[in-house]
Every structure is written in structure tokens, then in C-alpha cells.
Coordinates of C-alpha atoms in Angstrom, one line a residue:
M1 CA 0.0 0.0 0.1
L2 CA 1.2 3.2 -1.0
G3 CA 0.4 6.8 0.6
V4 CA 0.3 10.0 -1.6
T5 CA 2.0 12.9 -0.2
V6 CA 1.1 16.0 -2.4
L7 CA 0.1 15.7 -6.1
T8 CA 2.7 16.9 -8.6
S9 CA 0.2 19.2 -10.1
F10 CA 0.1 21.3 -6.9
G11 CA 2.1 24.4 -6.5
P12 CA 2.6 26.8 -3.6
E13 CA -0.8 28.7 -4.6
D14 CA -2.7 25.3 -3.9
M15 CA -1.6 25.1 -0.3
D16 CA -4.8 27.2 0.8
D17 CA -7.2 24.9 -0.8
L18 CA -5.4 22.0 1.2
G19 CA -6.0 24.0 4.2
F20 CA -2.5 24.0 5.1
D21 CA -0.4 27.1 6.1
G22 CA 3.2 25.7 5.3
T23 CA 5.1 25.0 2.2
I24 CA 4.6 22.0 0.0
A25 CA 7.9 20.4 1.2
E26 CA 6.7 20.6 4.8
L27 CA 3.3 18.9 3.9
V28 CA 5.1 16.3 1.9
E29 CA 7.5 15.6 4.8
R30 CA 4.9 15.5 7.3
R31 CA 2.8 12.9 5.1
A32 CA 5.9 10.8 4.6
K33 CA 6.5 10.7 8.4
K34 CA 3.0 9.6 8.9
A35 CA 3.1 6.8 6.3
V36 CA 6.1 5.7 8.1
E37 CA 4.1 5.8 11.5
L38 CA 1.3 3.8 9.8
G39 CA 3.4 1.0 8.4
I40 CA 2.7 1.9 4.9
D41 CA 5.0 0.1 2.3
G42 CA 5.8 3.4 0.6
V43 CA 4.8 6.8 -0.8
V44 CA 4.1 8.7 -4.0
A45 CA 6.0 12.0 -4.2
S46 CA 7.3 14.6 -6.6
P47 CA 10.8 13.9 -7.6
L48 CA 11.6 17.4 -6.2
E49 CA 11.2 16.0 -2.8
A50 CA 12.5 12.5 -3.5
A51 CA 15.8 13.0 -1.5
A52 CA 14.0 14.3 1.7
V53 CA 11.2 11.6 1.3
R54 CA 13.9 8.9 1.0
R55 CA 15.7 10.0 4.2
I56 CA 12.5 9.8 6.0
I57 CA 11.0 6.6 4.7
G58 CA 14.4 4.7 4.8
P59 CA 16.1 2.8 2.1
D60 CA 13.6 -0.1 1.8
A61 CA 10.5 1.6 1.6
V62 CA 9.0 2.3 -2.2
L63 CA 9.0 5.5 -3.6
V64 CA 7.1 6.4 -6.7
T65 CA 7.7 9.7 -8.4
P66 CA 5.3 11.1 -10.8
G67 CA 6.0 14.3 -12.7
V68 CA 9.0 12.8 -14.2
R69 CA 10.3 14.3 -17.8
S70 CA 13.2 14.2 -19.9
A71 CA 15.0 17.7 -20.1
G72 CA 13.1 20.0 -22.6
V73 CA 9.9 18.0 -22.9
D74 CA 6.6 19.9 -22.1
A75 CA 5.7 19.9 -18.5
G76 CA 2.1 20.1 -19.1
D77 CA 0.0 20.5 -15.9
Q78 CA 2.8 19.3 -13.7
K79 CA 4.5 21.9 -11.6
R80 CA 7.0 20.0 -9.8
I81 CA 9.1 17.8 -12.1
A82 CA 12.6 16.4 -12.6
T83 CA 14.6 14.4 -15.1
P84 CA 14.4 10.4 -14.8
A85 CA 18.2 10.6 -13.8
Q86 CA 17.6 13.2 -11.2
A87 CA 14.6 11.2 -9.8
M88 CA 16.6 8.1 -9.6
R89 CA 19.6 9.6 -8.3
D90 CA 17.4 11.3 -5.5
G91 CA 16.0 7.9 -4.4
A92 CA 12.9 7.1 -6.5
S93 CA 12.3 3.4 -6.6
Y94 CA 9.7 3.7 -9.8
L95 CA 9.2 6.6 -12.1
V96 CA 5.9 7.6 -13.6
I97 CA 6.5 8.9 -17.0
G98 CA 3.1 9.2 -19.0
R99 CA 2.5 11.9 -21.6
Q100 CA 6.1 12.1 -22.8
V101 CA 5.6 8.5 -23.9
T102 CA 1.9 7.9 -24.9
R103 CA 1.7 11.2 -26.9
A104 CA 5.0 10.8 -28.6
A105 CA 4.9 10.2 -32.3
D106 CA 7.1 6.9 -31.7
P107 CA 6.4 5.8 -28.2
A108 CA 9.0 3.0 -28.4
Q109 CA 11.6 5.4 -29.4
E110 CA 10.8 7.7 -26.7
V111 CA 11.1 4.9 -24.2
D112 CA 14.5 4.2 -25.5
R113 CA 15.5 7.8 -25.3
I114 CA 14.5 7.6 -21.5
L115 CA 16.4 4.5 -20.9
M116 CA 19.6 6.0 -22.7
E117 CA 19.2 8.9 -20.3
L118 CA 19.2 6.8 -17.3
T119 CA 22.4 4.9 -18.3
A120 CA 24.4 7.9 -19.4

């Protein structure tokens, strides 16, 4: 079971809607700590918070990072994104890469591009 911290489409302006006075990073850390307390298997968090979340949840918990895009790829509605290499370097277990692949003219070639980035 995974707990979601804060959606990657949320920015600082969305904190009021969540009823939270702090920063996104503070809310992510708070929710990651709560997930550990509850014994959840891992969390879903923006790649921008991956390093901080990894320190909180430890090396064995699952960390899924949506909002992953190769450099130069349109961010779409995502506000807190990082490259595949950065997300993995910061502790991601799994990357969620959707539109970059599904909207590509050649999805298989796009997956190959991402894999090349990760091995470079």
C-alpha cells in the first residue's frame, strides 16, 4: 500500500485549498512521516522531494515519483517535475512517465531515449 503525499500538479498557490499554512515541502515531509508511522509500504511524491522523502522513509520503502520528464519536454499541468536521472539519483524506486511516452510520435523510441538518459 502506498500513501500519496502532495500531487505533482499542485504548486504553492494550492496550499490554501488544502487547508495547510506551510510549504509543499513541509506537507510532503509531514505526510511521509505519517506513512512511516502507519506502516505503509511506501509513498508517492514529486521527484523534487524525493531525496527528503527517501531520508524519512528509509532505504527499503517504495518511493514512486510521478511528474518525471526528460529535459526539454513540456511539463503540461505538472508543477514539480524532474528528469528521470535526477529522480533516480534522489532515491526513486519507480518513475511515472506518462504523456512523454503516450503522446510521442514513436512511443517505443521515446522509451529508448529515456532508458539512454538513465544509463548515461
